């Protein structure tokens, strides 16, 4: 490896380490003060970087929280949701996707709770990141409903649009948390109930 390539690799690794420290600092602030707006100054201080570095890496407050919204999903196991989407059987796509989504929420439940609650009470704090994340989930449920319809799996009294709306409701964080935190059920039991309910609601 040439000296230039080695230096480029070191710079890339350093940049990624800095990015990771900043994201971890947001997690720390959300957990330490869940009822308070996240201060970028506090995040920078926690990550041991200048405030300008946060903007340099993420571009804006919105860019930072979009990255957090993506990161919390990826670290929670979003790859399993992607694997479910690739399954040739739409019904199995539903089962595996709902289960993976519940497990993903459980992995970082405390962070998800603060992000969604804050987004509802003070949207500017998270710069619209959570509504944008939910738009992606809505698109995923529309695609799943379309696949179920194409494979003749929908109930006769459930339209494709109705199925997409029902699945969107069933796969939301609040639906998960009503059972996981509200009822104190383990994630395996939440997953079983949500899969069964979603399947019975939209499938033959």
mmCIF file of C-alpha atoms in Angstrom:
data_model
loop_
_atom_site.group_PDB
_atom_site.id
_atom_site.type_symbol
_atom_site.label_atom_id
_atom_site.label_comp_id
_atom_site.label_asym_id
_atom_site.label_seq_id
_atom_site.Cartn_x
_atom_site.Cartn_y
_atom_site.Cartn_z
ATOM 1 C CA UNK A 1 0.000 0.000 0.000
ATOM 2 C CA UNK A 2 1.396 3.413 -0.975
ATOM 3 C CA UNK A 3 1.863 6.139 1.610
ATOM 4 C CA UNK A 4 -0.860 8.237 -0.071
ATOM 5 C CA UNK A 5 -3.402 5.416 0.020
ATOM 6 C CA UNK A 6 -2.519 4.659 3.650
ATOM 7 C CA UNK A 7 -3.025 8.298 4.611
ATOM 8 C CA UNK A 8 -6.366 8.380 2.765
ATOM 9 C CA UNK A 9 -7.507 5.274 4.632
ATOM 10 C CA UNK A 10 -6.474 6.770 7.971
ATOM 11 C CA UNK A 11 -8.381 9.978 7.196
ATOM 12 C CA UNK A 12 -11.472 7.991 6.241
ATOM 13 C CA UNK A 13 -11.260 5.917 9.432
ATOM 14 C CA UNK A 14 -10.795 9.056 11.537
ATOM 15 C CA UNK A 15 -13.791 10.735 9.861
ATOM 16 C CA UNK A 16 -15.957 7.684 10.505
ATOM 17 C CA UNK A 17 -14.835 7.524 14.144
ATOM 18 C CA UNK A 18 -15.749 11.202 14.571
ATOM 19 C CA UNK A 19 -19.134 10.635 12.939
ATOM 20 C CA UNK A 20 -19.764 7.683 15.264
ATOM 21 C CA UNK A 21 -18.818 9.725 18.341
ATOM 22 C CA UNK A 22 -21.268 12.461 17.353
ATOM 23 C CA UNK A 23 -24.114 9.987 16.811
ATOM 24 C CA UNK A 24 -23.327 8.286 20.119
ATOM 25 C CA UNK A 25 -23.347 11.712 21.777
ATOM 26 C CA UNK A 26 -26.900 12.308 20.499
ATOM 27 C CA UNK A 27 -27.940 8.936 21.971
ATOM 28 C CA UNK A 28 -26.342 9.940 25.277
ATOM 29 C CA UNK A 29 -28.163 13.294 25.345
ATOM 30 C CA UNK A 30 -31.515 11.668 24.509
ATOM 31 C CA UNK A 31 -31.080 9.185 27.356
ATOM 32 C CA UNK A 32 -29.690 11.650 29.898
ATOM 33 C CA UNK A 33 -32.334 14.350 29.356
ATOM 34 C CA UNK A 34 -35.273 12.837 27.433
ATOM 35 C CA UNK A 35 -37.586 15.783 28.157
ATOM 36 C CA UNK A 36 -35.141 18.468 27.010
ATOM 37 C CA UNK A 37 -34.325 19.592 23.452
ATOM 38 C CA UNK A 38 -31.010 18.239 22.229
ATOM 39 C CA UNK A 39 -28.454 21.038 22.149
ATOM 40 C CA UNK A 40 -25.909 20.783 19.345
ATOM 41 C CA UNK A 41 -23.412 22.490 21.633
ATOM 42 C CA UNK A 42 -23.930 19.720 24.204
ATOM 43 C CA UNK A 43 -23.623 17.053 21.505
ATOM 44 C CA UNK A 44 -20.372 18.580 20.252
ATOM 45 C CA UNK A 45 -19.024 18.794 23.809
ATOM 46 C CA UNK A 46 -19.969 15.157 24.491
ATOM 47 C CA UNK A 47 -18.329 14.047 21.236
ATOM 48 C CA UNK A 48 -15.209 16.145 21.930
ATOM 49 C CA UNK A 49 -15.499 18.094 18.678
ATOM 50 C CA UNK A 50 -16.223 21.684 17.675
ATOM 51 C CA UNK A 51 -19.834 22.601 16.900
ATOM 52 C CA UNK A 52 -18.700 23.439 13.376
ATOM 53 C CA UNK A 53 -17.553 19.826 12.956
ATOM 54 C CA UNK A 54 -21.121 18.608 13.524
ATOM 55 C CA UNK A 55 -22.287 20.865 10.701
ATOM 56 C CA UNK A 56 -19.326 19.906 8.514
ATOM 57 C CA UNK A 57 -20.188 16.189 8.765
ATOM 58 C CA UNK A 58 -23.999 16.329 8.782
ATOM 59 C CA UNK A 59 -24.710 19.620 7.046
ATOM 60 C CA UNK A 60 -27.506 20.781 9.357
ATOM 61 C CA UNK A 61 -29.564 19.870 12.397
ATOM 62 C CA UNK A 62 -31.969 18.065 10.041
ATOM 63 C CA UNK A 63 -29.067 16.130 8.528
ATOM 64 C CA UNK A 64 -27.878 15.081 11.977
ATOM 65 C CA UNK A 65 -31.285 13.816 13.085
ATOM 66 C CA UNK A 66 -31.906 12.093 9.749
ATOM 67 C CA UNK A 67 -28.619 10.268 10.353
ATOM 68 C CA UNK A 68 -29.723 9.376 13.900
ATOM 69 C CA UNK A 69 -33.072 8.065 12.636
ATOM 70 C CA UNK A 70 -31.291 5.870 10.086
ATOM 71 C CA UNK A 71 -28.576 4.792 12.511
ATOM 72 C CA UNK A 72 -30.981 3.643 15.231
ATOM 73 C CA UNK A 73 -32.794 1.478 12.672
ATOM 74 C CA UNK A 74 -29.609 0.015 11.208
ATOM 75 C CA UNK A 75 -28.133 -0.761 14.623
ATOM 76 C CA UNK A 76 -31.432 -2.331 15.651
ATOM 77 C CA UNK A 77 -31.402 -4.773 12.739
ATOM 78 C CA UNK A 78 -32.986 -3.067 9.730
ATOM 79 C CA UNK A 79 -31.121 -5.539 7.504
ATOM 80 C CA UNK A 80 -33.655 -8.195 8.587
ATOM 81 C CA UNK A 81 -36.490 -5.988 7.316
ATOM 82 C CA UNK A 82 -34.691 -5.735 3.976
ATOM 83 C CA UNK A 83 -34.320 -9.518 3.878
ATOM 84 C CA UNK A 84 -38.072 -9.890 4.507
ATOM 85 C CA UNK A 85 -38.904 -7.596 1.589
ATOM 86 C CA UNK A 86 -36.820 -9.814 -0.713
ATOM 87 C CA UNK A 87 -38.813 -12.960 0.144
ATOM 88 C CA UNK A 88 -40.748 -14.217 -2.901
ATOM 89 C CA UNK A 89 -43.831 -15.046 -0.803
ATOM 90 C CA UNK A 90 -45.682 -11.839 0.132
ATOM 91 C CA UNK A 91 -47.276 -13.443 3.164
ATOM 92 C CA UNK A 92 -43.871 -14.480 4.466
ATOM 93 C CA UNK A 93 -42.674 -10.961 3.696
ATOM 94 C CA UNK A 94 -45.408 -9.724 6.053
ATOM 95 C CA UNK A 95 -44.557 -12.187 8.811
ATOM 96 C CA UNK A 96 -40.808 -11.688 8.734
ATOM 97 C CA UNK A 97 -41.054 -7.933 8.194
ATOM 98 C CA UNK A 98 -43.395 -7.293 11.115
ATOM 99 C CA UNK A 99 -41.315 -9.506 13.391
ATOM 100 C CA UNK A 100 -38.082 -7.780 12.364
ATOM 101 C CA UNK A 101 -39.670 -4.373 12.897
ATOM 102 C CA UNK A 102 -40.747 -5.214 16.441
ATOM 103 C CA UNK A 103 -37.280 -6.524 17.284
ATOM 104 C CA UNK A 104 -35.737 -3.391 15.789
ATOM 105 C CA UNK A 105 -37.870 -1.143 17.992
ATOM 106 C CA UNK A 106 -37.017 -3.193 21.085
ATOM 107 C CA UNK A 107 -33.265 -2.976 20.492
ATOM 108 C CA UNK A 108 -33.247 0.793 21.125
ATOM 109 C CA UNK A 109 -36.668 1.307 22.673
ATOM 110 C CA UNK A 110 -35.580 4.192 24.901
ATOM 111 C CA UNK A 111 -34.096 6.159 22.000
ATOM 112 C CA UNK A 112 -37.100 5.507 19.752
ATOM 113 C CA UNK A 113 -39.453 6.617 22.536
ATOM 114 C CA UNK A 114 -37.711 9.956 22.985
ATOM 115 C CA UNK A 115 -37.407 10.571 19.238
ATOM 116 C CA UNK A 116 -41.074 9.875 18.501
ATOM 117 C CA UNK A 117 -42.369 11.710 21.573
ATOM 118 C CA UNK A 118 -40.198 14.729 20.874
ATOM 119 C CA UNK A 119 -41.244 14.752 17.216
ATOM 120 C CA UNK A 120 -44.897 14.869 18.290
ATOM 121 C CA UNK A 121 -44.471 17.584 20.930
ATOM 122 C CA UNK A 122 -41.782 19.739 19.328
ATOM 123 C CA UNK A 123 -41.148 18.803 15.665
ATOM 124 C CA UNK A 124 -38.421 21.424 15.274
ATOM 125 C CA UNK A 125 -36.227 19.687 17.841
ATOM 126 C CA UNK A 126 -35.691 16.653 15.602
ATOM 127 C CA UNK A 127 -35.996 18.746 12.422
ATOM 128 C CA UNK A 128 -38.700 16.534 10.893
ATOM 129 C CA UNK A 129 -36.553 13.396 10.902
ATOM 130 C CA UNK A 130 -39.173 11.055 12.378
ATOM 131 C CA UNK A 131 -41.999 12.029 9.958
ATOM 132 C CA UNK A 132 -39.548 11.436 7.115
ATOM 133 C CA UNK A 133 -38.681 8.035 8.565
ATOM 134 C CA UNK A 134 -42.379 7.180 8.848
ATOM 135 C CA UNK A 135 -42.923 8.200 5.228
ATOM 136 C CA UNK A 136 -40.441 5.500 4.280
ATOM 137 C CA UNK A 137 -42.321 2.952 6.381
ATOM 138 C CA UNK A 138 -45.606 4.008 4.756
ATOM 139 C CA UNK A 139 -44.074 3.384 1.345
ATOM 140 C CA UNK A 140 -42.942 -0.035 2.518
ATOM 141 C CA UNK A 141 -46.445 -0.948 3.653
ATOM 142 C CA UNK A 142 -47.907 0.204 0.326
ATOM 143 C CA UNK A 143 -45.446 -2.074 -1.449
ATOM 144 C CA UNK A 144 -46.315 -4.995 0.844
ATOM 145 C CA UNK A 145 -50.059 -4.444 0.303
ATOM 146 C CA UNK A 146 -49.475 -4.372 -3.459
ATOM 147 C CA UNK A 147 -47.571 -7.667 -3.312
ATOM 148 C CA UNK A 148 -50.283 -9.286 -1.196
ATOM 149 C CA UNK A 149 -52.934 -8.144 -3.684
ATOM 150 C CA UNK A 150 -50.952 -9.394 -6.673
ATOM 151 C CA UNK A 151 -50.520 -12.806 -5.047
ATOM 152 C CA UNK A 152 -54.226 -13.058 -4.156
ATOM 153 C CA UNK A 153 -53.555 -12.992 -0.422
ATOM 154 C CA UNK A 154 -55.819 -10.099 0.618
ATOM 155 C CA UNK A 155 -59.198 -10.704 2.208
ATOM 156 C CA UNK A 156 -62.099 -10.063 -0.216
ATOM 157 C CA UNK A 157 -63.356 -7.191 1.966
ATOM 158 C CA UNK A 158 -59.940 -5.496 2.255
ATOM 159 C CA UNK A 159 -58.742 -3.221 -0.522
ATOM 160 C CA UNK A 160 -55.082 -2.706 -1.283
ATOM 161 C CA UNK A 161 -55.315 0.823 0.130
ATOM 162 C CA UNK A 162 -57.014 -0.429 3.301
ATOM 163 C CA UNK A 163 -54.336 -3.093 3.712
ATOM 164 C CA UNK A 164 -51.568 -0.496 3.412
ATOM 165 C CA UNK A 165 -53.228 1.674 6.077
ATOM 166 C CA UNK A 166 -53.823 -1.250 8.447
ATOM 167 C CA UNK A 167 -50.246 -2.475 8.072
ATOM 168 C CA UNK A 168 -48.952 1.050 8.627
ATOM 169 C CA UNK A 169 -50.892 1.211 11.889
ATOM 170 C CA UNK A 170 -49.741 -2.230 13.028
ATOM 171 C CA UNK A 171 -46.049 -1.594 12.348
ATOM 172 C CA UNK A 172 -45.759 1.792 14.071
ATOM 173 C CA UNK A 173 -43.601 2.314 17.152
ATOM 174 C CA UNK A 174 -46.569 3.339 19.290
ATOM 175 C CA UNK A 175 -48.405 0.090 18.476
ATOM 176 C CA UNK A 176 -45.294 -1.855 19.489
ATOM 177 C CA UNK A 177 -44.780 0.145 22.677
ATOM 178 C CA UNK A 178 -48.367 -0.251 23.880
ATOM 179 C CA UNK A 179 -47.625 -3.944 24.322
ATOM 180 C CA UNK A 180 -43.879 -3.876 25.064
ATOM 181 C CA UNK A 181 -43.936 -1.120 27.699
ATOM 182 C CA UNK A 182 -47.633 -0.622 28.388
ATOM 183 C CA UNK A 183 -48.353 -4.316 28.945
ATOM 184 C CA UNK A 184 -44.828 -5.399 29.813
ATOM 185 C CA UNK A 185 -44.702 -8.164 27.201
ATOM 186 C CA UNK A 186 -41.371 -9.557 25.974
ATOM 187 C CA UNK A 187 -40.464 -8.713 22.383
ATOM 188 C CA UNK A 188 -41.059 -12.301 21.189
ATOM 189 C CA UNK A 189 -44.634 -12.155 22.458
ATOM 190 C CA UNK A 190 -45.194 -8.691 20.990
ATOM 191 C CA UNK A 191 -43.919 -9.963 17.641
ATOM 192 C CA UNK A 192 -46.170 -13.022 17.750
ATOM 193 C CA UNK A 193 -49.253 -10.973 18.526
ATOM 194 C CA UNK A 194 -48.519 -8.277 15.958
ATOM 195 C CA UNK A 195 -47.803 -10.773 13.185
ATOM 196 C CA UNK A 196 -50.970 -12.723 13.965
ATOM 197 C CA UNK A 197 -53.119 -9.584 14.178
ATOM 198 C CA UNK A 198 -51.768 -8.057 10.976
ATOM 199 C CA UNK A 199 -52.166 -11.317 9.077
ATOM 200 C CA UNK A 200 -55.736 -11.878 10.272
ATOM 201 C CA UNK A 201 -56.660 -8.268 9.542
ATOM 202 C CA UNK A 202 -55.619 -8.218 5.890
ATOM 203 C CA UNK A 203 -55.043 -11.766 4.638
ATOM 204 C CA UNK A 204 -57.413 -14.555 3.613
#
